[in-house]
Coordinates of C-alpha atoms and ligand atoms in Angstrom, one line a residue:
X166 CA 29.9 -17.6 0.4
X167 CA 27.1 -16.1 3.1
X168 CA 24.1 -15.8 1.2
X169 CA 22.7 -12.5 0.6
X170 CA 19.9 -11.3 2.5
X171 CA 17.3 -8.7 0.6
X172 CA 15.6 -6.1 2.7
X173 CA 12.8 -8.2 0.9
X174 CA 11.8 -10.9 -1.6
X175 CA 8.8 -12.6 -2.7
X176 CA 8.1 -16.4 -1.6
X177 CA 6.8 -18.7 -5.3
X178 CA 6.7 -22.2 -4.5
X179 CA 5.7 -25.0 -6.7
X180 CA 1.5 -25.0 -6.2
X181 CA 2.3 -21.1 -6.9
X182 CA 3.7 -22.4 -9.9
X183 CA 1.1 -24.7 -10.9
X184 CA -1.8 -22.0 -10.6
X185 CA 0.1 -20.1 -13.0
X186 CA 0.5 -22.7 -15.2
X187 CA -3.0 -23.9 -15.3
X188 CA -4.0 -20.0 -15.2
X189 CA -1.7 -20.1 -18.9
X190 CA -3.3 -23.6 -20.6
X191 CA -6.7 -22.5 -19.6
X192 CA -9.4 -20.3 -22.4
X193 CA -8.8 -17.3 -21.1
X194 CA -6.1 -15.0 -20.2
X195 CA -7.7 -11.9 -19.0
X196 CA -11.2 -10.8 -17.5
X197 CA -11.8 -14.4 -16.8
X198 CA -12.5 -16.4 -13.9
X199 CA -9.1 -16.3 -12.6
X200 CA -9.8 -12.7 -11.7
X201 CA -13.4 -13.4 -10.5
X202 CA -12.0 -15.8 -8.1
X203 CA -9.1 -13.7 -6.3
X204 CA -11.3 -10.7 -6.1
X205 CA -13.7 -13.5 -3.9
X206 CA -10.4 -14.6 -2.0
X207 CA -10.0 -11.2 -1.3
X208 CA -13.0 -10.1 -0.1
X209 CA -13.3 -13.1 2.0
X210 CA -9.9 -11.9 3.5
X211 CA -10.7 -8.6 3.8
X212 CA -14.2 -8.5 4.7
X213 CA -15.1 -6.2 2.6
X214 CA -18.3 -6.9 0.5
X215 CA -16.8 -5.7 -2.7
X216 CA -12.8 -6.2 -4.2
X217 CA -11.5 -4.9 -7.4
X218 CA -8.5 -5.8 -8.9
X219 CA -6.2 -4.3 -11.1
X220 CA -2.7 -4.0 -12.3
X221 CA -0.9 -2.3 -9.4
X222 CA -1.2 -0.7 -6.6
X223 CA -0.3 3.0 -8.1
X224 CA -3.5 1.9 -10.3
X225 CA -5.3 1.1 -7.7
X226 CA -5.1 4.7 -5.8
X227 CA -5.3 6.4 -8.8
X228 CA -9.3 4.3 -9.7
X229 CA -9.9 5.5 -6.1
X230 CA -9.1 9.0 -7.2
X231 CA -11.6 9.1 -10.4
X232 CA -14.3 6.9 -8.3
X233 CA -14.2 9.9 -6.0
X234 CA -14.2 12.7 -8.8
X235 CA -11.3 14.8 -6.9
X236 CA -10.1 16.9 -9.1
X237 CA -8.6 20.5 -9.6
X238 CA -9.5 23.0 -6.5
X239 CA -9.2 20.2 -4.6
X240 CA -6.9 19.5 -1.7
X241 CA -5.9 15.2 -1.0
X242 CA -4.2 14.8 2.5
X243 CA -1.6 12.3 2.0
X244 CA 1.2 11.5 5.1
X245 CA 4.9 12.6 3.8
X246 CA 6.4 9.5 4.9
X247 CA 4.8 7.1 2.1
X248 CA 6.0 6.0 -1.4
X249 CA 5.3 8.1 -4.0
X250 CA 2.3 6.7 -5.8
X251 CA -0.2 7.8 -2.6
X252 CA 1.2 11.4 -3.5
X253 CA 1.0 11.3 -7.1
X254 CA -2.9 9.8 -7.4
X255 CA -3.8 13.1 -6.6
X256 CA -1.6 14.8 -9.1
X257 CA -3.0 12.1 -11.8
X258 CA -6.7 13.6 -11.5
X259 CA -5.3 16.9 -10.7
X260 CA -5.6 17.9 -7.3
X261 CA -3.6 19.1 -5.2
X262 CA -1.7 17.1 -2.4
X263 CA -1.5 19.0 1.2
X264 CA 1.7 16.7 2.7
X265 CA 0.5 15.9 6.5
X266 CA 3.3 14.6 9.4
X267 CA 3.6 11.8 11.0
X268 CA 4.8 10.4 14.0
X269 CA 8.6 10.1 14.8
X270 CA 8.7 6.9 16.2
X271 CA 6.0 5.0 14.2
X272 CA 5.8 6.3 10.9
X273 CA 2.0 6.5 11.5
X274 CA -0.5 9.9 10.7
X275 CA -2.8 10.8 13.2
X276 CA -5.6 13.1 13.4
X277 CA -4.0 15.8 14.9
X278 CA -1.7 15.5 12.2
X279 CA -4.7 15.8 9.6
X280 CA -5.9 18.8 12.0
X281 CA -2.9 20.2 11.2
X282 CA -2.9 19.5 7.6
X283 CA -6.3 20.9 7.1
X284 CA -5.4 24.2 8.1
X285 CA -2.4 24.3 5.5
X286 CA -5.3 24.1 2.9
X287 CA -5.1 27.4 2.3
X288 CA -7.8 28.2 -0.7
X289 CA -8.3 24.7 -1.8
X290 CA -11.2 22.5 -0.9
X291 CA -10.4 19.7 1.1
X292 CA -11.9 16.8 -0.1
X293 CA -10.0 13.2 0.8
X294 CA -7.4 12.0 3.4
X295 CA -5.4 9.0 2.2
X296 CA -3.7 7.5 5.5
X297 CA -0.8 4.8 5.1
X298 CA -0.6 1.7 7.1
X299 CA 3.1 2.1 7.1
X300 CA 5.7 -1.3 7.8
X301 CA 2.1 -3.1 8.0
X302 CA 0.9 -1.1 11.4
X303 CA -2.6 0.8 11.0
X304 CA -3.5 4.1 11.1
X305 CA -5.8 4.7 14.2
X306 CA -8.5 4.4 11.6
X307 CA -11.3 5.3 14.6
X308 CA -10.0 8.8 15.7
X309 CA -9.1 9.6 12.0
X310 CA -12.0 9.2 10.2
X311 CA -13.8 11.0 13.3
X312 CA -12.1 14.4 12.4
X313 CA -12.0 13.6 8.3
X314 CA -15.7 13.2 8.5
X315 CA -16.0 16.2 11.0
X316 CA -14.7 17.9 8.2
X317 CA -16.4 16.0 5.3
X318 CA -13.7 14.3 3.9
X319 CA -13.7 11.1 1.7
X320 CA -11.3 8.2 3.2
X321 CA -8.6 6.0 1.1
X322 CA -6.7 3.8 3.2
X323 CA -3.4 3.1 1.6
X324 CA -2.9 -0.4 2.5
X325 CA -0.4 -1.5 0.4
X326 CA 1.5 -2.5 2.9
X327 CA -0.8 -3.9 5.4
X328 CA -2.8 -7.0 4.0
X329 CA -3.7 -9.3 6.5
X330 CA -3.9 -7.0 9.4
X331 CA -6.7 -6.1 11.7
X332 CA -7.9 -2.6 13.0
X333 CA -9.5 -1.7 16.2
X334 CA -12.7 0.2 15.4
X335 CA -15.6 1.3 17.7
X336 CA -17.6 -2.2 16.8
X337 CA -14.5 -4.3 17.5
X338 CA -11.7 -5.7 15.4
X339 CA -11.7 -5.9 11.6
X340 CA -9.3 -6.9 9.0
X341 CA -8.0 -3.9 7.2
X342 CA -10.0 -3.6 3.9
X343 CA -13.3 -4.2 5.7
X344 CA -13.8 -0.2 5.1
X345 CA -15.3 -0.2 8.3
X346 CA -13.9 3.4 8.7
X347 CA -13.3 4.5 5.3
X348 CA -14.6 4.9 1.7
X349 CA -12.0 2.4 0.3
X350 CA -8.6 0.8 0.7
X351 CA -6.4 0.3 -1.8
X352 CA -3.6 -3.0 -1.6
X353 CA -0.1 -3.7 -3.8
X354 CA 0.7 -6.9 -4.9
X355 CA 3.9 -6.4 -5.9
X356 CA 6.7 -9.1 -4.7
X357 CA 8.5 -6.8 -2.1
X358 CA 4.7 -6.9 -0.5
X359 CA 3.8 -9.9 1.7
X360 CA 1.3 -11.2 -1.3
X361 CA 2.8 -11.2 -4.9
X362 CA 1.2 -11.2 -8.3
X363 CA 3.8 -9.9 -9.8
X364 CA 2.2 -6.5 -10.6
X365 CA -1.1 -6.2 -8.9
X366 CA -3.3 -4.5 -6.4
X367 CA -7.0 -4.2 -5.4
X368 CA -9.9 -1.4 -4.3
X369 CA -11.8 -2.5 -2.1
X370 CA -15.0 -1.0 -0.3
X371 CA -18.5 -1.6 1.3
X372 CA -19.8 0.9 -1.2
X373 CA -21.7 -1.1 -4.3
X374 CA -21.6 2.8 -6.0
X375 CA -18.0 3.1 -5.7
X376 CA -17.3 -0.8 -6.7
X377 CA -19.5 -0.1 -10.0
X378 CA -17.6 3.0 -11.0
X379 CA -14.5 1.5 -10.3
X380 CA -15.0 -1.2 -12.4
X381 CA -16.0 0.3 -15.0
X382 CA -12.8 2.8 -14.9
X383 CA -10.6 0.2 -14.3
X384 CA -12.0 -0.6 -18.2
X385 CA -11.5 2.1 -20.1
X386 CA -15.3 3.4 -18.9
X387 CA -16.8 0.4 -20.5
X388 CA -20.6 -0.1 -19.5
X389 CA -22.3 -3.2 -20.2
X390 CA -25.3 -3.2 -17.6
X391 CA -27.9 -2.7 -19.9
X392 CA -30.0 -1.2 -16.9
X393 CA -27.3 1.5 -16.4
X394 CA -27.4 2.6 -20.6
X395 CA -28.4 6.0 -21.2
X396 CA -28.9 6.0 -25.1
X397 CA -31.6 3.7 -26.0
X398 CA -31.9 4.7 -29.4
X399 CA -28.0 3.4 -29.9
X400 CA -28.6 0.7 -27.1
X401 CA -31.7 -1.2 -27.8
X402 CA -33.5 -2.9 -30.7
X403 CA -36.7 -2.1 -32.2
X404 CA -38.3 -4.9 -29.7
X405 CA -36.7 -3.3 -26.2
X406 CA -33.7 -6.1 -26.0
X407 CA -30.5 -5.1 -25.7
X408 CA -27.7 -5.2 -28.9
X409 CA -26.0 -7.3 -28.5
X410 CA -22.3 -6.0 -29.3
X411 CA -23.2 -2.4 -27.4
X412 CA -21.7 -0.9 -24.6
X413 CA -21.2 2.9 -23.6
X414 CA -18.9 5.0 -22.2
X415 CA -19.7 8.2 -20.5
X416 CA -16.3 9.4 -19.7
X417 CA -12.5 7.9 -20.9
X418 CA -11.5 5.1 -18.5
X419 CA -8.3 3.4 -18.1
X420 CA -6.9 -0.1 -18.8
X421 CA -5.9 -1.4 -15.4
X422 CA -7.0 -5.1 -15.8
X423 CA -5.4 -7.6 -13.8
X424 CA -4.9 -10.6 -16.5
X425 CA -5.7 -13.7 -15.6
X426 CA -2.1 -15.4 -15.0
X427 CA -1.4 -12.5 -12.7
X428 CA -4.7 -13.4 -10.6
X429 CA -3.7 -16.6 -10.6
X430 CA -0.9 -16.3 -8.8
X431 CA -2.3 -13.9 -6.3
X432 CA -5.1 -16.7 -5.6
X433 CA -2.5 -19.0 -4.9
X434 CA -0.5 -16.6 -2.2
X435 CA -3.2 -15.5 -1.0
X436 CA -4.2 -18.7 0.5
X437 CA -1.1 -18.9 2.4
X438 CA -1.6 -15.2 4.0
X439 CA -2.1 -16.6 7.4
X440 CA 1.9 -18.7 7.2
X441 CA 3.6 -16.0 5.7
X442 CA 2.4 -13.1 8.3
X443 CA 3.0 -16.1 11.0
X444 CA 6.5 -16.1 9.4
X445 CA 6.9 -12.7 9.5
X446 CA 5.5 -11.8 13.1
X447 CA 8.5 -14.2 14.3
X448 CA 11.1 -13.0 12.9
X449 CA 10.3 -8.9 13.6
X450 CA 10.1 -10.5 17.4
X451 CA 13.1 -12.7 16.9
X452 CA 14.5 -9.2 15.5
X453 CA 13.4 -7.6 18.8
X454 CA 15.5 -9.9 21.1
X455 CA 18.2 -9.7 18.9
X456 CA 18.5 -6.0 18.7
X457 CA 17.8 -5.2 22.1
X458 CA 21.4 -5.1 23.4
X459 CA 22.0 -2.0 20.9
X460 CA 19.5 -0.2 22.5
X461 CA 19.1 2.9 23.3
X462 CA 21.1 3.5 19.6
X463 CA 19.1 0.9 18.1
X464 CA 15.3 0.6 18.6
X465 CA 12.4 -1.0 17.5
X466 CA 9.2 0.4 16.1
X467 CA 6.8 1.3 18.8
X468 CA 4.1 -1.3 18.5
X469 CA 0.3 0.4 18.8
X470 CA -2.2 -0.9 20.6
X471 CA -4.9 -0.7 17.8
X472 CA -3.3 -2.2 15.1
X473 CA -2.6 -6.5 15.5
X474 CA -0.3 -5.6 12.5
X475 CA 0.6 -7.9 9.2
X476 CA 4.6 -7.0 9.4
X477 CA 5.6 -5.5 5.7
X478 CA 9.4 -4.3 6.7
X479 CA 11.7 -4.4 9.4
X480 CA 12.5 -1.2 10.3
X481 CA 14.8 -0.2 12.7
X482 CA 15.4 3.2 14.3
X483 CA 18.8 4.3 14.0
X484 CA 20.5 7.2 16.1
X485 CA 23.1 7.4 13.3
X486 CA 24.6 10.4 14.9
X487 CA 25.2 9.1 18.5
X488 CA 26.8 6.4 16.7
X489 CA 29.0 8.3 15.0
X490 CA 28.5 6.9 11.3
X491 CA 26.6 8.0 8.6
X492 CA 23.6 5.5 6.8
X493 CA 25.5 5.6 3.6
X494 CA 28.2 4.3 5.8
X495 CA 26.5 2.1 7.4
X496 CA 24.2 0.6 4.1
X497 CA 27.5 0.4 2.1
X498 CA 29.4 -1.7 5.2
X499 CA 26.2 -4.1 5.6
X500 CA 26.3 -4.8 1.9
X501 CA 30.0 -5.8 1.9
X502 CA 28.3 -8.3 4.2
X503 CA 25.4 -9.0 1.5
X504 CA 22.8 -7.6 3.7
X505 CA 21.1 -5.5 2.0
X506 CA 19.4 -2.6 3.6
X507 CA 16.6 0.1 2.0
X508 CA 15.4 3.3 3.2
X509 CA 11.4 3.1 3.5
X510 CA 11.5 6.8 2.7
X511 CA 12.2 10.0 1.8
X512 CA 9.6 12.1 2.6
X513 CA 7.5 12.6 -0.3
X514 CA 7.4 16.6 0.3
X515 CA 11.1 16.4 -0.1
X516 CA 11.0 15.1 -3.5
X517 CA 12.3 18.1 -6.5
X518 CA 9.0 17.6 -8.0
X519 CA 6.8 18.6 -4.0
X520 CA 9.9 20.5 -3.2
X521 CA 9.0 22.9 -6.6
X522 CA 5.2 22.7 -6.5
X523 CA 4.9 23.2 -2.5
X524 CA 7.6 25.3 -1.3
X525 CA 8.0 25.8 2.4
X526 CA 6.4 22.2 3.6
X527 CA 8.6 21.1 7.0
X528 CA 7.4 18.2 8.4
X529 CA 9.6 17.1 12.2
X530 CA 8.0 14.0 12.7
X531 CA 8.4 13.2 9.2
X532 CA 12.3 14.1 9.3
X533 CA 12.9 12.7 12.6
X534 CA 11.3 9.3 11.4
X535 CA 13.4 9.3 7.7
X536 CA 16.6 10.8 9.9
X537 CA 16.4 7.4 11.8
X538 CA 14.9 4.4 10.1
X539 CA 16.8 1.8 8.4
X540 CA 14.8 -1.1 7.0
X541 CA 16.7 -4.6 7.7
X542 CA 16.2 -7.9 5.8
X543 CA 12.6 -9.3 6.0
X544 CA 11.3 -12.4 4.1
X545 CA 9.5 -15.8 4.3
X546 CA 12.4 -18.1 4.5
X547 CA 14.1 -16.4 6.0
X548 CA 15.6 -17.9 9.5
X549 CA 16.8 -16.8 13.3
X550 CA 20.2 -17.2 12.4
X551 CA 19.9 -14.7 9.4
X552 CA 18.3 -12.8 11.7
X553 CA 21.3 -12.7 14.7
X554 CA 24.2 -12.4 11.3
X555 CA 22.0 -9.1 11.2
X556 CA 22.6 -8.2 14.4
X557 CA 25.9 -9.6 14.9
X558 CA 27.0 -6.9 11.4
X559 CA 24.6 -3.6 12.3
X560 CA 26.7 -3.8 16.3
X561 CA 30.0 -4.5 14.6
X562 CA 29.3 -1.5 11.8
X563 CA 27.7 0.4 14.6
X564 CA 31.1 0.0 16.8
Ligands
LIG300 C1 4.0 -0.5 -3.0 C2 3.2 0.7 -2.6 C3 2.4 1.4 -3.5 C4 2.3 1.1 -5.0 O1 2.0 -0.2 -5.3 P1 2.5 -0.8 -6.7 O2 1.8 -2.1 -6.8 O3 4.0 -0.9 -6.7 O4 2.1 0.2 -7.8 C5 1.6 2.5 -3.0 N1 1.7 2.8 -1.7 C6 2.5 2.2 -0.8 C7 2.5 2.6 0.6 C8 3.3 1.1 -1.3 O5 4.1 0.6 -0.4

């Protein structure tokens, strides 16, 4: 029997295992220095002078939310072609999401696509763009945050897919996370993403304000810097010290810890970042050879010159029409081959929920992109041949 081959799949291998374990036998399960030490691997990989973790990525956008006080009146620009969560962080604080397009052939927004998005704001105040690093390629982070600031906005790049890679910015090349041209990025850890924790996912920022607030939200609005207390009758002793068991909370938080077996195990992948994007970055170009006698019905995604990317997914851009077979078709045939295939997605502004709350929203690039892509099997571990039995079954499905 062939063995099956998932559009994606986390790597654990023994020392993973071990950190765990030693995460497990050790005092502390949470808010210990398991999760003090991956925010410091993180920050070292990002460069950015603060991380915050936390127990997804969906938490993570929504902390970046609250840290920015959006709320109701307010308009978020989020790019259609995302997963849901980058949508719904909005919704969480209660703003309102004003869907932007994308480009056809990469998946990616650019800032004539937030042009375009800003005037759909119609009577609500635009406050935040959150661009998406989609497959693991940037956002031209430089030209977008030129018009976003132009017009004031706050910046939240949704990175969840895109740990590891580097962004060209006026001042050079930076990892993505550095913030060099945003308020904050926000990362998913979860196993279908190139570093698992499990569940898991990170702020970070260059901003020491935002990286406060966001810690304290992250715990249910805790405060325990006794410089920051605001009650000192409540807070201090007759003497000026601090009591000892007080804290405050000037508006309800969340609980989005990260425990510390979950940090653990994201310490422990994180390490091998730089073999597992190697990995990757050979099999999309082993991919590339592979596919390239289907072209023009089969085509790779446009590589962008700004972006050295950290490949998430394997996409490949299908002219399912010209071919003469539907995806279904085509998903269902590749699975009787266990190869199993995923969409990477519908446009969020197509979803009942965006459909009913925005009506009207069409999107071409978004449609052309989702009308196309089909996202192929992409793991650490995985090996050329796997990758030419893809190729071999998409041009036998294909005819
Ligand atoms: C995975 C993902 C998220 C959500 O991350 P979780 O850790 O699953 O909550 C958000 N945005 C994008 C683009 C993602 O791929």
């Amino acid at each position: 029997m062939t063995r099956p081959l998932p559009y994606g799949r986390q790597v654990i291998e023994d020392d993973d295992v071990a950190a765990v374990v030693a995460a497990l036998r050790s005092d502390t399960l949470t808010t210990g220095p398991a999760v003090a030490a991956f925010e410091a691997a993180l920050s070292k990989v990002t460069a950015a002078p603060h991380a915050v973790v936390c127990s997804s990525g969906t938490a993570a956008l929504h902390l970046a939310a609250l840290a920015l006080d959006l709320g109701p009146g307010d308009a978020v620009i989020v790019p259609s072609l995302t997963f849901l969560a980058t949508a719904n962080a909005a919704r969480y604080v209660g703003a309102e999401v004003v869907f932007a397009d994308v480009d056809p052939d990469t998946g990616l927004m650019g800032p004539e696509h937030l042009d375009d998005a800003l005037a759909r704001c119609g009577g609500l105040a635009p406050k935040a763009v959150f661009p998406v690093h989609l497959n693991g390629q940037c956002v031209a982070m430089a030209a977008l945050a030129e018009t976003a600031r132009r017009h004031g906005l706050a910046i939240v790049e949704d990175a969840c897919h895109a740990v590891g890679s580097q962004q060209e910015l006026s001042g050079g090349w930076q990892p993505t996370g550095a913030c060099g041209a945003s308020d904050m990025a926000v990362f998913s850890f979860h196993p279908v993403k190139t570093v698992a924790m499990g569940e898991g996912g990170a702020v970070t920022t260059a901003d020491p304000r935002l990286a406060a607030r966001l810690r304290s939200l992250r715990s249910h609005g805790m405060e325990r810097d006794p410089a920051r207390f605001t009650q000192a009758d409540e807070a201090f002793d007759a003497d000026g010290s601090p009591n000892p068991w007080y804290y405050e909370m000037a508006a309800p938080g969340f609980n989005y810890r990260a425990s510390d077996i979950s940090c653990a195990l994201g310490t422990s992948q994180l390490a091998k970042l730089g073999r597992f994007m190697a990995a990757r970055t050979e099999l999309v170009a082993a991919y590339e050879t592979a596919l390239a006698p289907l072209a023009p019905l089969v085509l790779p995604i446009p590589k962008v010159g700004h972006c050295r990317p950290s490949w998430h997914i394997q996409v490949a851009l299908i002219d399912f029409a010209a071919a003469g077979i539907s995806r279904a078709k085509v998903m269902r045939a590749l699975a009787e081959r266990r190869i199993f295939t995923q969409v990477h997605y519908l446009p969020v502004h197509r979803q009942p929920y965006y459909r009913s709350r925005y009506p009207g929203v069409t999107l071409p690039g978004a449609d052309a992109y989702y009308d196309r892509c089909l996202t192929l099997p992409l793991f650490v571990g995985m090996t050329e041949d796997d990758v030419h039995r893809v190729a071999q079954a998409l041009s036998e499905v294909l005819g």
